[in-house]
Amino acid sequence: MPHAHEALSETVQRLSRDRFTRFGRLPLQGFQTARERFVRLDPEATRLLQAKRGEMLDLLDDETVREAWISEHARQLSEVAYRHNQFLSPADIESSPAAPIYRELLARLRTALAAPSSLMPLDQALQPLLAAHHAALWRWSTGLLAERFGDSLAQPVCSEYRAELQLKVLGIDVHQLAEPILDLGCGEGAHLVRHLRALGLAAWGMDRLAAPDHVVWQGDWLDADAPLQPQSWGTVISHMAFSNHFQHQHLRRDGSAAAYAARYMKVLEALKPGGRFAYAPSLPFFEALLPQQRFQVTRRPVAGTAMEATEVLRRT
């Protein structure tokens, strides 16, 4: 790819990320009512398309570039979906692929850019295209939620709490934490991981929305490559994350509770002898099944709530 095209491609992707940030964090109802704003491009994007019309056509005709854009946009849309409904799984997203939405968008964009510029100002020519894209995104998101949860606007959003609050809910004394520490479902900002590391503790995190770096893995805790090697952790923490999802799957008639039960046991096997798995909410329906000769279960009420937090000690 020519250097000029690389620079243009990077600019397009930056503008796309900005657009995802602006519209992707709206609640679904807010996204629907933002249609009039959605169908208008930012002035910078409009100027770019007008000035680089030929170069844009070259990029859109490059199958490698085009498919990379489609893949990246579908990935960003999946992250938006997870933020709107934390109980969506990668399998849910894969069963309703978003790539066709973006393949259609780019095909229509190419047609609009190839049309004689004298027919209509570009920003006006693109409005029907963006309106159709807005409608496609609305159908995709509400259809996915309706199929999976029976409610096209189901939005149990994922929140990330202050590190101090997480420790308080879990009843954890940081001075007694056994290292190394894994925060399973650490959240996008990995606040607790960074708090513990600032205290000098060896802590890492994993979350499907987190940007990967030297202390955080990006991924799903059910993935085969999740960092749960036997006897590798002194403490595993999961505040309103793994057990919340396990409970959700347990209560669903079509849930995947068996997969969560197997992964729960894998977490326990990933503890060193004497290590602890601390989480909230508690899972009494499963904790009662743990062999007492190997695991000690302690539950404590969380003040001001009807919830309990659990600590499981691996004896051997």
Coordinates of C-alpha atoms in Angstrom, one line a residue:
M1 CA 0.0 0.0 0.0
P2 CA 1.4 3.4 -0.9
H3 CA 2.5 5.5 2.1
A4 CA -0.2 8.2 1.3
H5 CA -2.9 5.5 1.3
E6 CA -1.6 4.2 4.7
A7 CA -1.9 7.6 6.2
L8 CA -5.4 8.0 4.8
S9 CA -6.4 4.5 6.1
E10 CA -5.2 5.4 9.6
T11 CA -7.2 8.7 9.5
V12 CA -10.3 6.8 8.4
Q13 CA -9.9 4.4 11.2
R14 CA -9.4 7.2 13.8
L15 CA -12.5 8.9 12.6
S16 CA -14.4 5.6 12.8
R17 CA -13.2 5.0 16.4
D18 CA -14.3 8.6 17.3
R19 CA -17.8 7.8 15.9
F20 CA -18.1 4.6 17.8
T21 CA -17.2 6.4 21.0
R22 CA -19.8 9.1 20.4
F23 CA -22.7 6.9 19.4
G24 CA -21.7 3.5 20.8
R25 CA -22.0 4.7 24.4
L26 CA -25.5 5.9 24.1
P27 CA -28.3 3.7 25.5
L28 CA -30.3 2.0 22.8
Q29 CA -33.2 4.4 23.1
G30 CA -30.7 7.3 22.8
F31 CA -29.1 5.8 19.7
Q32 CA -32.5 5.6 18.1
T33 CA -33.4 9.2 18.8
A34 CA -29.9 10.3 17.7
R35 CA -30.7 9.4 14.1
E36 CA -30.6 12.9 12.8
R37 CA -27.1 13.4 14.2
F38 CA -26.0 10.0 13.0
V39 CA -26.9 10.6 9.3
R40 CA -24.5 13.6 9.2
L41 CA -20.8 13.1 9.0
D42 CA -18.4 15.2 11.0
P43 CA -17.0 18.2 9.0
E44 CA -13.5 16.6 9.1
A45 CA -14.8 13.3 7.6
T46 CA -16.8 15.2 4.9
R47 CA -13.7 17.3 4.0
L48 CA -11.6 14.2 3.9
L49 CA -13.9 12.3 1.5
Q50 CA -14.2 15.3 -0.7
A51 CA -10.5 15.9 -0.9
K52 CA -9.4 12.3 -1.1
R53 CA -12.2 10.8 -3.2
G54 CA -9.9 9.1 -5.6
E55 CA -7.7 7.7 -2.9
M56 CA -10.7 6.5 -1.0
L57 CA -11.9 4.6 -4.1
D58 CA -8.5 3.0 -4.4
L59 CA -8.7 1.8 -0.8
L60 CA -12.3 0.5 -1.1
D61 CA -11.2 -1.4 -4.2
D62 CA -8.4 -3.1 -2.3
E63 CA -9.9 -6.3 -1.0
T64 CA -7.4 -6.7 1.8
V65 CA -8.0 -3.1 3.1
R66 CA -11.7 -3.5 2.7
E67 CA -12.0 -6.8 4.6
A68 CA -9.7 -5.4 7.4
W69 CA -12.0 -2.4 7.8
I70 CA -15.1 -4.7 7.9
S71 CA -13.5 -7.0 10.5
E72 CA -12.4 -4.0 12.7
H73 CA -15.8 -2.4 12.5
A74 CA -17.6 -5.7 13.4
R75 CA -15.2 -6.1 16.4
Q76 CA -15.9 -2.6 17.6
L77 CA -19.6 -3.2 17.3
S78 CA -19.3 -6.4 19.4
E79 CA -17.6 -4.3 22.1
V80 CA -20.5 -1.9 22.0
A81 CA -22.9 -4.8 22.4
Y82 CA -21.1 -6.1 25.4
R83 CA -21.2 -2.7 27.1
H84 CA -25.0 -2.6 26.5
N85 CA -25.6 -6.1 27.8
Q86 CA -22.9 -7.8 29.8
F87 CA -24.6 -11.2 29.5
L88 CA -24.1 -11.4 25.8
S89 CA -21.4 -14.0 24.9
P90 CA -19.0 -14.2 22.0
A91 CA -21.1 -17.1 20.8
D92 CA -24.1 -14.9 20.7
I93 CA -22.3 -12.3 18.6
E94 CA -20.9 -15.0 16.3
S95 CA -24.4 -16.4 15.7
S96 CA -25.5 -13.0 14.5
P97 CA -22.5 -11.7 12.5
A98 CA -22.2 -7.9 11.9
A99 CA -19.8 -8.1 8.9
P100 CA -22.6 -8.0 6.3
I101 CA -23.8 -4.7 7.7
Y102 CA -20.4 -3.1 7.1
R103 CA -19.9 -4.9 3.8
E104 CA -23.1 -3.3 2.6
L105 CA -22.1 0.1 4.0
L106 CA -18.7 0.1 2.2
A107 CA -20.3 -1.0 -1.1
R108 CA -22.8 1.8 -1.0
L109 CA -20.1 4.3 0.0
R110 CA -18.0 3.3 -3.0
T111 CA -21.0 3.8 -5.3
A112 CA -21.6 7.3 -3.7
L113 CA -17.9 8.3 -4.1
A114 CA -17.8 7.1 -7.7
A115 CA -20.8 9.2 -8.7
P116 CA -20.1 12.5 -10.5
S117 CA -19.5 15.1 -7.9
S118 CA -21.7 17.6 -9.7
L119 CA -24.9 15.7 -9.1
M120 CA -25.2 16.4 -5.4
P121 CA -23.0 17.7 -2.5
L122 CA -21.3 14.7 -1.0
D123 CA -22.6 15.3 2.6
Q124 CA -26.2 15.2 1.2
A125 CA -25.5 12.2 -1.0
L126 CA -24.3 10.2 2.0
Q127 CA -27.3 10.9 4.3
P128 CA -29.5 8.2 2.8
L129 CA -26.6 5.8 3.0
L130 CA -26.1 6.6 6.7
A131 CA -29.8 6.4 7.4
A132 CA -29.9 2.9 6.0
H133 CA -26.8 2.0 8.1
H134 CA -28.4 3.4 11.2
A135 CA -31.5 1.3 10.6
A136 CA -29.4 -1.8 10.0
L137 CA -27.5 -1.3 13.3
W138 CA -30.8 -0.9 15.1
R139 CA -32.3 -4.1 13.6
W140 CA -29.1 -6.0 14.4
S141 CA -28.9 -4.9 18.1
T142 CA -32.6 -5.2 19.0
G143 CA -32.9 -8.4 17.0
L144 CA -29.9 -9.9 18.9
L145 CA -31.3 -8.9 22.3
A146 CA -34.8 -10.1 21.5
E147 CA -33.5 -13.5 20.3
R148 CA -31.2 -14.0 23.3
F149 CA -33.2 -12.4 26.1
G150 CA -36.8 -12.0 24.8
D151 CA -36.4 -8.2 25.2
S152 CA -35.2 -6.1 22.3
L153 CA -34.1 -3.4 24.7
A154 CA -32.5 -5.6 27.4
Q155 CA -29.6 -3.6 28.8
P156 CA -28.1 -4.9 32.0
V157 CA -25.0 -2.8 31.4
C158 CA -21.5 -3.6 32.7
S159 CA -20.2 -1.1 35.3
E160 CA -16.7 -0.8 36.8
Y161 CA -16.4 0.1 40.4
R162 CA -13.7 1.9 42.4
A163 CA -11.0 -0.4 43.6
E164 CA -11.7 0.5 47.3
L165 CA -15.4 -0.3 46.9
Q166 CA -14.6 -3.7 45.3
L167 CA -12.2 -4.6 48.2
K168 CA -14.9 -3.5 50.7
V169 CA -17.6 -5.6 49.1
L170 CA -15.4 -8.7 49.0
G171 CA -14.1 -8.1 52.5
I172 CA -10.5 -8.2 51.4
D173 CA -7.6 -7.0 53.5
V174 CA -4.9 -6.2 50.9
H175 CA -2.1 -6.9 53.4
Q176 CA -3.3 -10.5 53.6
L177 CA -3.5 -11.2 49.8
A178 CA -1.4 -14.1 48.6
E179 CA 0.4 -13.3 45.3
P180 CA 0.3 -13.5 42.4
I181 CA -3.2 -12.1 42.1
L182 CA -5.6 -12.4 39.1
D183 CA -8.7 -10.2 38.8
L184 CA -11.0 -12.2 36.6
G185 CA -13.3 -9.8 34.7
C186 CA -11.2 -6.8 35.8
G187 CA -13.2 -4.3 33.7
E188 CA -12.2 -2.0 30.9
G189 CA -9.9 0.1 33.1
A190 CA -8.7 -2.6 35.3
H191 CA -8.9 -0.3 38.3
L192 CA -8.4 -2.9 41.0
V193 CA -5.4 -4.4 39.2
R194 CA -3.7 -1.0 38.9
H195 CA -4.6 -0.1 42.5
L196 CA -3.0 -3.3 43.8
R197 CA 0.1 -2.9 41.7
A198 CA 0.4 0.7 43.0
L199 CA 0.6 -0.9 46.5
G200 CA 3.5 -3.1 45.3
L201 CA 1.5 -6.3 44.8
A202 CA 1.9 -8.6 41.8
A203 CA -1.5 -8.4 40.2
W204 CA -2.9 -9.0 36.7
G205 CA -6.3 -8.9 35.2
M206 CA -8.4 -10.3 32.3
D207 CA -11.5 -8.8 30.7
R208 CA -13.0 -9.0 27.2
L209 CA -13.3 -5.2 27.0
A210 CA -9.9 -4.3 28.4
A211 CA -7.1 -3.0 26.2
P212 CA -4.3 -5.6 26.5
D213 CA -1.1 -4.4 28.0
H214 CA 1.7 -5.8 30.2
V215 CA -0.7 -6.4 33.2
V216 CA -4.0 -7.1 31.4
W217 CA -5.2 -9.9 29.1
Q218 CA -8.0 -9.2 26.7
G219 CA -10.3 -12.2 26.4
D220 CA -13.2 -14.1 27.8
W221 CA -12.8 -16.2 30.9
L222 CA -14.3 -19.2 29.1
D223 CA -11.5 -19.1 26.4
A224 CA -9.2 -22.0 26.2
D225 CA -6.2 -19.7 26.6
A226 CA -7.4 -18.0 29.7
P227 CA -4.5 -17.7 32.2
L228 CA -5.7 -20.5 34.5
Q229 CA -2.8 -22.9 34.6
P230 CA -2.8 -25.3 37.6
Q231 CA -1.5 -23.9 40.8
S232 CA -0.5 -20.6 39.2
W233 CA -2.3 -18.0 41.4
G234 CA -2.2 -17.1 45.1
T235 CA -5.5 -15.2 44.9
V236 CA -8.2 -14.9 42.2
I237 CA -10.7 -12.1 42.6
S238 CA -13.9 -11.5 40.6
H239 CA -16.2 -8.7 41.8
M240 CA -19.7 -8.7 40.2
A241 CA -18.2 -10.6 37.2
F242 CA -17.7 -14.4 36.9
S243 CA -20.1 -15.4 39.6
N244 CA -22.7 -12.9 38.4
H245 CA -22.6 -14.5 35.0
F246 CA -22.6 -18.0 36.4
Q247 CA -25.7 -17.2 38.4
H248 CA -27.3 -15.7 35.3
Q249 CA -26.6 -18.9 33.3
H250 CA -27.8 -21.1 36.1
L251 CA -31.2 -19.3 36.2
R252 CA -31.7 -19.3 32.4
R253 CA -33.5 -22.3 31.0
D254 CA -31.2 -22.2 27.9
G255 CA -28.1 -21.1 29.8
S256 CA -24.6 -22.5 29.7
A257 CA -24.3 -23.3 33.4
A258 CA -22.3 -26.5 32.8
A259 CA -19.6 -24.5 31.0
Y260 CA -19.4 -22.1 34.0
A261 CA -19.3 -24.9 36.5
A262 CA -16.4 -26.5 34.7
R263 CA -14.6 -23.1 34.5
Y264 CA -15.3 -22.5 38.2
M265 CA -13.5 -25.7 39.0
K266 CA -10.6 -24.7 36.7
V267 CA -10.3 -21.5 38.6
L268 CA -10.0 -23.4 41.9
E269 CA -7.4 -25.7 40.3
A270 CA -5.5 -22.6 39.2
L271 CA -5.0 -21.7 42.9
K272 CA -1.9 -22.7 44.8
P273 CA -2.6 -24.8 47.9
G274 CA -3.6 -22.2 50.5
G275 CA -4.8 -19.8 47.8
R276 CA -8.2 -18.2 47.8
F277 CA -11.0 -17.4 45.2
A278 CA -12.9 -14.3 46.4
Y279 CA -16.0 -13.2 44.6
A280 CA -19.5 -11.6 44.8
P281 CA -22.3 -12.5 44.5
S282 CA -22.1 -15.8 46.3
L283 CA -23.1 -19.1 44.5
P284 CA -24.7 -21.2 47.3
F285 CA -26.2 -23.6 44.7
F286 CA -22.8 -24.6 43.6
E287 CA -20.6 -23.9 46.6
A288 CA -22.6 -26.7 48.5
L289 CA -21.2 -29.2 46.0
L290 CA -17.5 -28.5 46.7
P291 CA -15.6 -31.3 48.5
Q292 CA -15.0 -30.0 52.0
Q293 CA -11.8 -31.9 52.4
R294 CA -10.3 -29.8 49.6
F295 CA -12.1 -26.5 49.9
Q296 CA -13.3 -24.3 52.7
V297 CA -16.2 -21.9 51.8
T298 CA -16.8 -18.8 53.8
R299 CA -19.7 -16.5 53.0
R300 CA -20.3 -13.0 54.5
P301 CA -23.2 -10.5 54.0
V302 CA -22.4 -7.4 52.1
A303 CA -23.6 -4.4 54.3
G304 CA -26.5 -2.5 52.9
T305 CA -27.5 -5.2 50.3
A306 CA -29.2 -8.6 50.1
M307 CA -26.0 -10.0 48.6
E308 CA -23.3 -12.2 50.0
A309 CA -19.7 -12.4 49.1
T310 CA -17.7 -15.7 49.1
E311 CA -14.2 -16.7 49.8
V312 CA -13.1 -20.3 48.8
L313 CA -9.8 -21.5 50.4
R314 CA -8.0 -24.3 48.6
R315 CA -6.8 -26.6 51.4
T316 CA -4.7 -29.0 49.2

